[in-house]
Coordinates of C-alpha atoms in Angstrom, one line a residue:
M1 CA 57.4 -9.7 -120.1
V2 CA 60.1 -9.4 -117.4
L3 CA 59.1 -8.8 -113.8
G4 CA 61.1 -7.2 -111.2
V5 CA 61.5 -5.4 -107.9
V6 CA 63.8 -2.3 -107.8
V7 CA 65.6 -3.6 -104.7
T8 CA 66.4 -7.1 -105.9
G9 CA 65.7 -7.4 -109.6
C10 CA 62.9 -10.0 -109.5
G11 CA 59.3 -10.3 -108.2
A12 CA 55.9 -9.5 -109.6
I13 CA 53.1 -7.0 -109.4
P14 CA 49.9 -8.6 -108.1
R15 CA 47.1 -8.2 -110.8
S16 CA 44.1 -9.7 -109.0
G17 CA 41.6 -6.9 -108.8
P18 CA 41.5 -3.4 -107.2
V19 CA 42.8 -4.6 -103.8
H20 CA 45.9 -6.8 -103.9
R21 CA 45.4 -10.0 -101.8
H22 CA 48.2 -11.6 -99.8
A23 CA 48.2 -14.9 -98.1
E24 CA 48.5 -14.6 -94.3
P25 CA 51.6 -16.7 -93.2
S26 CA 50.6 -19.7 -91.2
P27 CA 52.9 -21.7 -88.9
T28 CA 51.2 -24.9 -90.0
A29 CA 51.6 -24.3 -93.8
T30 CA 52.7 -27.4 -95.7
E31 CA 54.5 -25.4 -98.5
A32 CA 58.1 -26.0 -99.3
R33 CA 60.4 -24.2 -96.8
P34 CA 61.9 -20.9 -97.9
T35 CA 65.5 -20.7 -99.1
Y36 CA 66.6 -18.3 -96.4
L37 CA 67.5 -19.5 -92.9
V38 CA 64.1 -19.5 -91.3
D39 CA 65.7 -21.3 -88.3
P40 CA 69.2 -19.8 -88.2
A41 CA 71.9 -21.4 -85.9
G42 CA 72.4 -20.0 -82.4
P43 CA 75.8 -19.3 -81.0
V44 CA 78.4 -22.2 -80.8
P45 CA 80.1 -22.7 -77.5
G46 CA 83.6 -21.4 -77.5
A47 CA 83.0 -19.2 -80.6
G48 CA 85.3 -16.2 -81.0
P49 CA 84.0 -12.6 -80.8
E50 CA 84.2 -12.1 -84.6
Q51 CA 82.3 -15.4 -85.1
V52 CA 79.7 -14.2 -82.6
V53 CA 79.1 -11.0 -84.5
E54 CA 78.9 -12.8 -87.8
G55 CA 76.4 -15.4 -86.4
F56 CA 74.3 -12.5 -85.1
L57 CA 74.1 -10.9 -88.5
A58 CA 73.2 -14.2 -90.1
A59 CA 70.4 -14.7 -87.6
G60 CA 68.7 -11.6 -88.9
T61 CA 66.7 -13.9 -91.1
G62 CA 65.0 -15.6 -88.2
V63 CA 62.1 -13.4 -87.8
A64 CA 60.0 -15.9 -85.8
D65 CA 59.4 -15.4 -82.1
D66 CA 60.6 -11.7 -82.2
Y67 CA 64.1 -12.8 -83.5
S68 CA 64.7 -15.1 -80.6
V69 CA 67.8 -16.8 -82.1
A70 CA 69.5 -13.5 -82.8
R71 CA 68.8 -12.4 -79.3
E72 CA 70.8 -15.4 -78.0
Y73 CA 73.9 -13.7 -79.3
L74 CA 73.3 -10.7 -77.0
T75 CA 74.0 -10.1 -73.4
P76 CA 70.9 -10.5 -71.3
E77 CA 70.6 -6.6 -70.9
L78 CA 70.8 -5.9 -74.6
A79 CA 68.6 -8.9 -75.6
A80 CA 65.8 -7.2 -73.4
T81 CA 66.2 -3.8 -75.2
W82 CA 67.2 -4.6 -78.7
H83 CA 64.6 -3.5 -81.4
P84 CA 65.3 -5.5 -84.6
D85 CA 62.4 -4.0 -86.4
A86 CA 63.7 -0.4 -86.1
R87 CA 65.7 -0.7 -89.3
T88 CA 66.1 -3.4 -91.9
L89 CA 69.1 -2.8 -94.1
V90 CA 69.2 -4.4 -97.6
H91 CA 72.8 -4.6 -98.6
R92 CA 74.8 -4.8 -101.9
G93 CA 77.8 -6.8 -102.2
E94 CA 79.7 -8.2 -99.2
P95 CA 79.8 -6.4 -96.0
S96 CA 83.2 -5.8 -94.4
L97 CA 83.6 -6.6 -90.7
V98 CA 86.9 -5.2 -89.2
P99 CA 88.2 -5.0 -85.6
R100 CA 88.6 -1.5 -84.0
L101 CA 91.5 -0.3 -81.9
E102 CA 89.7 -1.2 -78.6
D103 CA 89.6 -4.8 -77.7
G104 CA 86.2 -6.5 -78.4
Q105 CA 85.0 -3.7 -80.7
Y106 CA 84.1 -4.3 -84.4
R107 CA 82.9 -2.1 -87.2
L108 CA 80.8 -3.4 -90.2
N109 CA 80.9 -1.3 -93.3
V110 CA 78.1 -2.1 -95.8
E111 CA 76.7 -0.6 -99.0
V112 CA 72.9 -0.5 -98.8
S113 CA 70.2 -0.4 -101.5
A114 CA 67.2 0.1 -99.3
V115 CA 66.3 0.7 -95.6
V116 CA 62.9 -0.3 -94.2
G117 CA 61.9 1.5 -91.0
A118 CA 59.8 0.4 -87.9
T119 CA 56.5 1.3 -89.6
G120 CA 57.4 -0.5 -92.9
V121 CA 58.3 2.5 -94.9
M122 CA 61.1 1.6 -97.4
E123 CA 63.8 4.2 -98.3
R124 CA 65.5 3.4 -101.4
K125 CA 69.2 4.4 -101.7
P126 CA 71.2 5.2 -104.8
A127 CA 74.4 3.4 -105.7
G128 CA 77.2 4.1 -103.4
S129 CA 75.1 4.6 -100.2
T130 CA 76.8 3.1 -97.2
E131 CA 76.1 2.5 -93.5
V132 CA 78.4 1.9 -90.6
L133 CA 77.4 -0.5 -87.7
D134 CA 79.4 -0.7 -84.6
F135 CA 79.5 -3.6 -82.2
E136 CA 81.0 -4.4 -78.8
V137 CA 81.6 -7.9 -77.6
V138 CA 82.1 -9.0 -73.9
Q139 CA 82.4 -12.3 -72.0
V140 CA 79.3 -13.6 -70.3
D141 CA 79.8 -16.8 -68.2
G142 CA 82.9 -17.6 -70.3
Q143 CA 81.2 -17.0 -73.7
W144 CA 81.5 -14.0 -76.0
R145 CA 78.2 -12.1 -76.4
I146 CA 77.4 -8.7 -77.9
A147 CA 76.8 -5.9 -75.4
E148 CA 76.3 -3.1 -77.9
A149 CA 74.7 -3.4 -81.3
P150 CA 72.5 -1.1 -83.5
D151 CA 68.7 -1.6 -83.5
A152 CA 68.7 -3.1 -87.0
T153 CA 69.0 -6.3 -89.0
L154 CA 70.9 -6.9 -92.2
L155 CA 69.6 -8.9 -95.2
T156 CA 70.7 -9.9 -98.6
P157 CA 68.4 -8.8 -101.5
S158 CA 67.2 -12.3 -102.0
D159 CA 66.6 -12.9 -98.3
F160 CA 64.7 -9.6 -98.1
E161 CA 62.5 -10.6 -100.9
D162 CA 61.7 -14.0 -99.3
I163 CA 61.0 -12.5 -95.9
F164 CA 59.3 -9.2 -96.6
E165 CA 56.1 -8.5 -98.6
P166 CA 54.6 -5.2 -99.7
H167 CA 51.2 -4.2 -98.2
E168 CA 49.0 -1.3 -98.8
L169 CA 47.7 1.0 -96.1
Y170 CA 44.8 3.2 -97.0
F171 CA 44.2 6.8 -96.0
A172 CA 41.8 9.5 -97.4
D173 CA 42.2 12.6 -99.3
P174 CA 41.3 15.8 -97.3
D175 CA 37.7 15.9 -98.7
L176 CA 37.2 12.3 -97.7
S177 CA 36.2 11.2 -101.3
N178 CA 39.1 9.1 -102.5
A179 CA 41.3 6.4 -100.8
V180 CA 45.1 6.9 -101.0
V181 CA 47.6 4.1 -101.1
D182 CA 50.5 4.2 -98.7
P183 CA 52.8 1.2 -99.4
R184 CA 54.6 -0.6 -96.6
W185 CA 56.9 -3.6 -96.2
F186 CA 56.4 -6.1 -93.5
P187 CA 58.1 -9.5 -92.7
E188 CA 55.8 -12.3 -93.4
R189 CA 55.3 -13.7 -89.9
T190 CA 52.1 -14.5 -88.0
P191 CA 50.1 -12.3 -87.9
V192 CA 50.8 -9.6 -90.6
S193 CA 47.5 -8.1 -89.6
T194 CA 48.9 -6.8 -86.5
S195 CA 51.8 -5.0 -88.4
I196 CA 49.2 -3.5 -90.7
V197 CA 47.0 -2.1 -87.9
R198 CA 49.9 -0.8 -85.8
A199 CA 51.3 1.1 -88.9
L200 CA 47.9 2.4 -89.8
L201 CA 47.4 3.9 -86.3
N202 CA 50.8 5.5 -86.5
G203 CA 49.7 7.6 -89.5
P204 CA 50.8 8.1 -93.0
A205 CA 54.3 8.0 -94.2
A206 CA 56.2 11.3 -93.8
Y207 CA 55.8 12.1 -97.6
L208 CA 52.1 12.0 -97.2
R209 CA 51.5 14.1 -94.1
G210 CA 49.4 17.1 -94.6
A211 CA 48.2 15.7 -98.0
V212 CA 46.0 12.9 -96.7
S213 CA 43.8 12.3 -93.6
T214 CA 43.2 9.6 -91.2
S215 CA 40.0 8.7 -89.4
F216 CA 41.8 7.7 -86.1
P217 CA 41.9 10.3 -83.4
T218 CA 45.3 11.3 -82.1
G219 CA 46.5 8.9 -79.4
T220 CA 44.5 5.8 -80.8
T221 CA 46.4 2.6 -80.0
L222 CA 45.9 -1.1 -80.3
A223 CA 44.4 -2.3 -77.1
G224 CA 45.5 -5.9 -77.4
S225 CA 48.9 -7.4 -78.3
A226 CA 47.7 -8.7 -81.7
V227 CA 44.9 -8.6 -84.3
P228 CA 43.5 -12.1 -84.5
V229 CA 41.8 -13.4 -87.7
Q230 CA 39.2 -16.1 -87.3
D231 CA 36.9 -17.4 -89.9
G232 CA 37.6 -14.5 -92.2
T233 CA 37.0 -11.8 -89.6
A234 CA 39.8 -9.6 -88.3
T235 CA 39.0 -8.4 -84.7
V236 CA 40.6 -5.0 -84.1
E237 CA 40.3 -3.8 -80.5
L238 CA 41.3 -0.2 -80.0
S239 CA 41.8 2.3 -77.3
V240 CA 40.4 5.6 -78.5
P241 CA 40.8 8.9 -76.6
D242 CA 37.5 10.6 -75.8
F243 CA 35.6 7.9 -77.8
D244 CA 32.0 8.7 -78.6
P245 CA 30.1 5.5 -79.5
A246 CA 27.2 7.6 -80.9
D247 CA 29.4 9.2 -83.5
I248 CA 28.5 6.8 -86.3
E249 CA 30.3 8.8 -89.0
V250 CA 33.7 8.6 -87.3
N251 CA 33.1 4.9 -86.4
R252 CA 32.3 4.1 -90.0
R253 CA 35.4 5.9 -91.3
M254 CA 37.6 4.1 -88.8
H255 CA 36.1 0.8 -89.8
E256 CA 36.4 1.7 -93.5
Q257 CA 40.2 2.4 -93.3
L258 CA 40.8 -0.9 -91.4
L259 CA 38.8 -2.9 -93.9
L260 CA 40.5 -1.4 -97.0
S261 CA 44.0 -2.0 -95.4
L262 CA 43.2 -5.5 -94.1
A263 CA 41.1 -6.8 -96.9
Q264 CA 44.2 -7.4 -99.0
L265 CA 45.0 -10.5 -96.8
E266 CA 43.4 -13.6 -98.3
S267 CA 42.4 -14.6 -94.8
V268 CA 40.3 -11.4 -94.2
D269 CA 36.8 -10.8 -95.5
S270 CA 35.4 -8.5 -92.8
V271 CA 36.5 -6.5 -89.8
E272 CA 35.0 -6.3 -86.4
L273 CA 35.9 -3.0 -84.7
V274 CA 36.0 -3.1 -80.9
V275 CA 36.5 -0.1 -78.5
D276 CA 36.7 -0.3 -74.8
G277 CA 35.6 -3.9 -75.0
A278 CA 32.4 -3.4 -77.0
P279 CA 31.7 -3.8 -80.7
V280 CA 31.4 -0.4 -82.4
E281 CA 28.1 0.6 -83.8
L282 CA 28.3 1.3 -87.6
G283 CA 24.7 2.0 -88.4
A284 CA 22.7 0.5 -91.2
A285 CA 25.3 1.1 -94.0
R286 CA 28.1 -1.1 -93.1
G287 CA 28.8 -2.8 -96.4
E288 CA 31.2 -1.8 -99.1
P289 CA 33.6 1.1 -98.4
E290 CA 32.5 4.5 -99.6
L291 CA 36.0 5.9 -100.4
A292 CA 36.8 5.5 -104.2
D293 CA 40.0 3.6 -104.5
E294 CA 40.3 4.3 -108.2
V295 CA 39.9 7.6 -110.0
T296 CA 39.7 7.0 -113.8
V297 CA 40.2 9.2 -116.9
P298 CA 38.1 9.3 -120.1
S299 CA 39.2 7.0 -123.1
R300 CA 39.9 9.8 -125.5
Q301 CA 43.2 11.6 -125.8
V302 CA 44.3 15.0 -126.8
G303 CA 47.0 15.5 -129.4
L304 CA 48.3 17.5 -132.2
V305 CA 47.9 17.4 -136.0
D306 CA 50.1 20.1 -137.4
R307 CA 49.3 23.1 -135.1
Q308 CA 45.8 22.0 -134.2
L309 CA 44.6 20.4 -131.1
V310 CA 42.7 17.2 -131.8
F311 CA 40.8 14.4 -129.9
Y312 CA 42.2 10.9 -130.6
Q313 CA 40.3 7.6 -129.9
G314 CA 40.3 4.3 -131.5
G315 CA 42.5 5.2 -134.5
Q316 CA 40.4 8.3 -135.3
T317 CA 41.0 12.0 -134.8
E318 CA 38.9 15.0 -134.9
P319 CA 39.6 18.8 -134.2
V320 CA 38.7 19.9 -130.7
P321 CA 35.6 22.1 -131.4
G322 CA 35.5 25.7 -130.4
L323 CA 39.2 26.3 -129.8
P324 CA 41.0 29.2 -131.3
A325 CA 43.7 28.7 -133.9
L326 CA 47.3 28.1 -132.8
D327 CA 49.0 29.4 -135.9
A328 CA 51.0 32.0 -133.9
L329 CA 52.4 29.3 -131.5
Q330 CA 54.6 26.3 -131.8
P331 CA 52.5 24.1 -129.7
S332 CA 53.8 21.0 -128.1
L333 CA 53.0 18.7 -125.1
P334 CA 49.2 19.2 -125.1
A335 CA 47.1 18.4 -122.0
M336 CA 43.5 18.6 -120.9
D337 CA 41.3 18.3 -117.8
A338 CA 39.0 15.3 -117.3
A339 CA 35.9 17.2 -118.6
A340 CA 37.8 18.2 -121.9
E341 CA 36.8 21.8 -121.2
H342 CA 40.3 23.3 -120.5
F343 CA 43.5 22.6 -122.5
A344 CA 47.1 23.6 -122.2
V345 CA 50.2 23.4 -124.4
V346 CA 53.9 24.5 -124.1
D347 CA 54.9 27.0 -126.7
G348 CA 58.1 25.8 -128.2
A349 CA 58.9 29.3 -129.5
D350 CA 59.5 30.9 -126.0
G351 CA 59.0 28.0 -123.6
S352 CA 55.8 29.4 -122.1
L353 CA 52.7 27.6 -120.7
V354 CA 49.6 28.5 -122.8
T355 CA 46.1 27.6 -121.6
L356 CA 43.0 27.4 -123.8
A357 CA 39.3 27.1 -123.5
R358 CA 36.4 27.1 -126.0
G359 CA 35.5 30.7 -126.9
E360 CA 38.6 32.1 -125.3
Q361 CA 41.9 33.3 -126.9
P362 CA 45.0 31.4 -126.0
A363 CA 46.4 32.8 -122.6
E364 CA 50.2 32.8 -121.9
R365 CA 50.5 32.1 -118.2
Y366 CA 54.3 32.0 -117.6
S367 CA 57.4 30.7 -119.2
G368 CA 60.3 28.6 -118.1
T369 CA 63.3 26.6 -119.3
G370 CA 62.5 23.0 -120.2
L371 CA 58.8 23.0 -118.9
T372 CA 57.4 19.6 -118.3
R373 CA 54.2 18.5 -120.0
P374 CA 51.3 20.3 -118.2
S375 CA 49.4 18.3 -115.6
F376 CA 45.8 19.1 -114.7
D377 CA 44.6 18.2 -111.2
E378 CA 41.0 17.6 -110.1
H379 CA 41.0 21.0 -108.3
G380 CA 41.3 22.9 -111.6
W381 CA 45.0 23.7 -111.4
V382 CA 47.6 23.3 -114.2
W383 CA 51.1 22.2 -113.1
T384 CA 54.5 22.2 -114.6
A385 CA 58.1 22.1 -113.4
D386 CA 61.1 23.6 -115.2
S387 CA 64.5 22.0 -115.6
A388 CA 65.8 23.9 -112.6
G389 CA 63.3 22.3 -110.3
T390 CA 60.9 25.2 -110.0
V391 CA 57.3 23.9 -109.6
R392 CA 54.5 26.3 -110.5
A393 CA 50.6 25.8 -110.8
V394 CA 48.0 28.1 -112.1
R395 CA 44.2 28.0 -112.4
A396 CA 43.1 26.7 -115.7
P397 CA 40.7 29.5 -116.7
A398 CA 42.4 32.5 -118.4
R399 CA 41.0 34.7 -115.6
G400 CA 42.1 32.2 -113.0
G401 CA 44.8 34.6 -111.5
E402 CA 48.6 34.5 -111.2
P403 CA 50.6 31.3 -110.9
V404 CA 51.7 30.1 -107.6
R405 CA 55.1 28.7 -106.8
V406 CA 54.8 25.4 -105.1
E407 CA 57.5 24.9 -102.5
A408 CA 59.7 21.9 -103.3
Q409 CA 63.2 22.6 -101.8
W410 CA 64.3 19.0 -102.4
L411 CA 64.2 19.7 -106.2
A412 CA 66.7 22.6 -106.0
A413 CA 69.8 20.6 -107.1
R414 CA 67.9 18.3 -109.5
T415 CA 66.9 18.4 -113.2
V416 CA 63.1 17.7 -113.5
T417 CA 62.1 15.9 -116.7
S418 CA 58.5 14.9 -115.7
L419 CA 55.9 15.9 -113.2
R420 CA 52.4 14.4 -113.0
V421 CA 49.7 14.9 -110.3
S422 CA 47.8 11.9 -109.3
R423 CA 44.3 11.5 -110.4
G424 CA 43.1 12.0 -106.8
G425 CA 45.2 15.2 -106.5
T426 CA 47.1 14.1 -103.4
R427 CA 50.6 13.1 -104.8
A428 CA 53.0 14.3 -107.5
L429 CA 55.0 11.7 -109.5
V430 CA 58.3 13.2 -110.4
V431 CA 61.3 12.2 -112.5
T432 CA 64.6 13.9 -111.8
Q433 CA 68.0 13.4 -113.4
Q434 CA 71.4 14.1 -111.9
D435 CA 74.8 13.1 -113.4
G436 CA 73.0 11.0 -116.1
V437 CA 71.0 8.9 -113.7
S438 CA 67.2 9.1 -113.0
Q439 CA 65.3 8.8 -109.8
L440 CA 61.5 8.3 -109.5
W441 CA 59.8 10.1 -106.6
L442 CA 56.4 10.4 -105.0
A443 CA 55.6 13.6 -103.0
G444 CA 52.5 14.5 -101.0
I445 CA 50.8 17.7 -102.1
V446 CA 49.9 20.0 -99.2
R447 CA 47.1 22.5 -100.1
D448 CA 45.2 25.4 -98.6
G449 CA 41.6 24.8 -97.6
D450 CA 40.4 26.1 -101.1
G451 CA 42.6 23.6 -102.9
T452 CA 45.6 26.0 -103.7
P453 CA 48.8 23.9 -103.8
R454 CA 51.4 25.2 -101.5
R455 CA 54.1 22.5 -101.0
L456 CA 55.6 19.2 -102.2
N457 CA 56.7 17.3 -99.2
E458 CA 60.0 15.6 -98.8
P459 CA 59.6 12.7 -101.2
Y460 CA 59.5 9.0 -101.2
R461 CA 61.8 7.4 -103.7
V462 CA 60.0 4.7 -105.6
A463 CA 63.1 3.7 -107.7
A464 CA 66.7 4.7 -107.6
D465 CA 69.3 4.7 -110.4
V466 CA 67.0 4.0 -113.3
D467 CA 66.8 5.0 -117.0
A468 CA 63.7 7.2 -117.4
D469 CA 62.7 10.6 -118.6
I470 CA 58.9 10.4 -118.2
A471 CA 56.5 8.7 -115.7
L472 CA 52.8 8.7 -116.2
W473 CA 50.0 7.5 -113.9
L474 CA 47.9 4.5 -115.0
S475 CA 45.9 4.5 -111.7
D476 CA 46.4 5.8 -108.2
R477 CA 48.6 2.9 -107.5
E478 CA 50.5 2.2 -110.8
F479 CA 52.4 4.2 -113.4
V480 CA 54.5 3.6 -116.5
A481 CA 58.0 5.0 -117.0
A482 CA 60.6 5.1 -119.9
P483 CA 63.5 6.9 -121.3
L484 CA 62.8 9.0 -124.5
G485 CA 64.7 10.2 -127.4
G486 CA 67.0 7.4 -128.2
A487 CA 67.0 5.2 -131.5
D488 CA 67.9 1.9 -129.6
P489 CA 65.0 -0.3 -128.4
V490 CA 63.9 0.3 -124.8
R491 CA 61.6 -1.5 -122.5
P492 CA 59.2 0.8 -120.6
R493 CA 58.3 -0.3 -117.1
I494 CA 55.0 -0.3 -115.3
Y495 CA 55.6 0.3 -111.6
D496 CA 53.3 0.0 -108.6
V497 CA 53.8 2.5 -105.8
S498 CA 55.7 0.0 -103.7
G499 CA 58.5 0.0 -106.3
Q500 CA 57.8 -3.4 -108.0
Y501 CA 57.8 -3.2 -111.7
E502 CA 56.9 -5.2 -114.9
E503 CA 59.0 -4.7 -118.1
L504 CA 57.0 -4.1 -121.2
P505 CA 58.0 -5.2 -124.8
A506 CA 60.9 -3.3 -126.3
I507 CA 60.2 -0.5 -128.8
G508 CA 62.9 1.5 -130.7
G509 CA 62.9 5.2 -131.5
L510 CA 60.6 6.1 -128.5
T511 CA 59.8 9.8 -128.2
G512 CA 56.6 9.9 -126.2
L513 CA 54.3 7.9 -124.0
S514 CA 50.6 8.3 -122.9
A515 CA 48.8 6.4 -120.2
G516 CA 45.1 5.8 -119.7
N517 CA 43.4 3.4 -117.3
G518 CA 45.7 0.5 -116.6
P519 CA 48.3 -1.5 -118.6
S520 CA 45.8 -2.1 -121.5
A521 CA 45.8 1.7 -122.2
V522 CA 49.5 2.4 -122.7
Y523 CA 50.5 4.2 -126.0
A524 CA 54.0 4.8 -127.3
L525 CA 55.0 7.3 -130.0
A526 CA 58.0 5.9 -131.9
D527 CA 59.5 6.9 -135.3
G528 CA 56.6 9.2 -135.9
T529 CA 53.9 6.4 -135.4
L530 CA 51.6 6.0 -132.4
H531 CA 51.5 2.4 -131.2
M532 CA 49.3 0.8 -128.6
L533 CA 50.4 -1.9 -126.2
T534 CA 48.6 -5.1 -127.3
G535 CA 49.5 -8.3 -125.4
S536 CA 53.3 -8.6 -125.8
A537 CA 53.6 -6.3 -128.8
W538 CA 53.2 -2.7 -129.9
A539 CA 50.5 -2.3 -132.6
P540 CA 50.7 0.7 -134.9
Q541 CA 47.7 3.0 -134.7
D542 CA 48.2 6.3 -136.3
D543 CA 51.0 8.2 -138.1
E544 CA 49.5 11.7 -138.0
V545 CA 48.8 12.6 -134.4
R546 CA 51.7 13.6 -132.2
D547 CA 52.2 14.2 -128.4
P548 CA 49.0 12.5 -127.5
A549 CA 48.0 12.5 -123.8
F550 CA 45.1 11.3 -121.7
A551 CA 43.4 13.8 -119.3
G552 CA 45.2 14.8 -116.2

């Protein structure tokens, strides 16, 4: 299998259990030194203004001691106010530094593949995205120093991969039942635990706001300058407005968010929460987190044999009992809820969404051009998008009312080929195409209090400029994506939500995918035969069932 990172083309998805574990960087580590300039050179006496700007840019790899070497290239005034963590630009190709008309002024033109913000949120960029960075150089005590520079550092893809590591922050869904992963990227410097907690207190990424909840009251800040880790315990000292030490439920939820987010570090086994200088009371139940960080689906799939809905599992099929005949339809793209009580198909005759249930007649709910495969969420809604980017959802029962249009203005100029609601119901995984190129997106789902979906937030781009028509959840942190319809062999990819991916074995004639619980439950429909991913091969399973899908 081939491993990769969308930004750089190499890397790997951690596979060690439900919470990914990362080694906390140590200044006394005896491992081999990294290939990037961990100790970049400071300014050379007598260097010209252009050399100073170039040296400053090269010093962006020196993250230690708050970029102390890079600050040596700045005037004392700018060195005191420069914020290197505000933006990290990952560039393609060679940047171009040119002098401007005014003496001492320079402009850097650079093509960027990704930008990481101050809270670790990565924004991936499609090909052709550029940034302009302006600099002004003046003399200080006879040496050229930079008086104006953007709050940013510039890294090559390989340096970025060496310096930064993805980490998972955890928030909760609105009803506080499921944990929701929010991927962030931080430089691997001591201690990463501080970066994680500061970002957690800052709240979820923009694409998740309104779709998830946090346990920390507004205005909560880190009381100390760092989050120390000693003998496996991370001590988090907070300043919490209007803190009530007797509110055990809130205390436990804060502790749980911290534990889920910090336990991915190999150095952290437990969290001690301190507020106003005193350890927080958590009550008797202070063990394992209560939020479920995985929502699974049943092992059986729904598919079609001729025009009949069938269950498929382990190479066997059986008709779904109690459903009406579909002889009057041209059923395709079947779907079902987790309880296998409600079903949906797209009628190929007129492009309509049809819902079904035992003992009820098929109900046509609405129609559209190029409807995506229906997606059931845990609140009882069935979702589709059409090729023009219109997203609609309707309650699954035939008497569930009229469909609602889910606001998603960012889809207006894009062709949607796949939309899947996450198993916890908080995010939509969307594939769009524009000018023959696909983008993979995650968007938070904002709902009314009764669960009615209202809006897809402005999205987070998981992968830019890829070849994919479909993307399906494998868990709440992983999904599989692939192009469909071609005769040539293709390699589906398993992505995690940070954008890292693993390439699966090649398969030709791919026309469909289905995805259950994890990589061991990936199925491919190719040349009319259903295959199951088995190690590094695709094992044929069945040549009758078509369009199979797991619940969701």
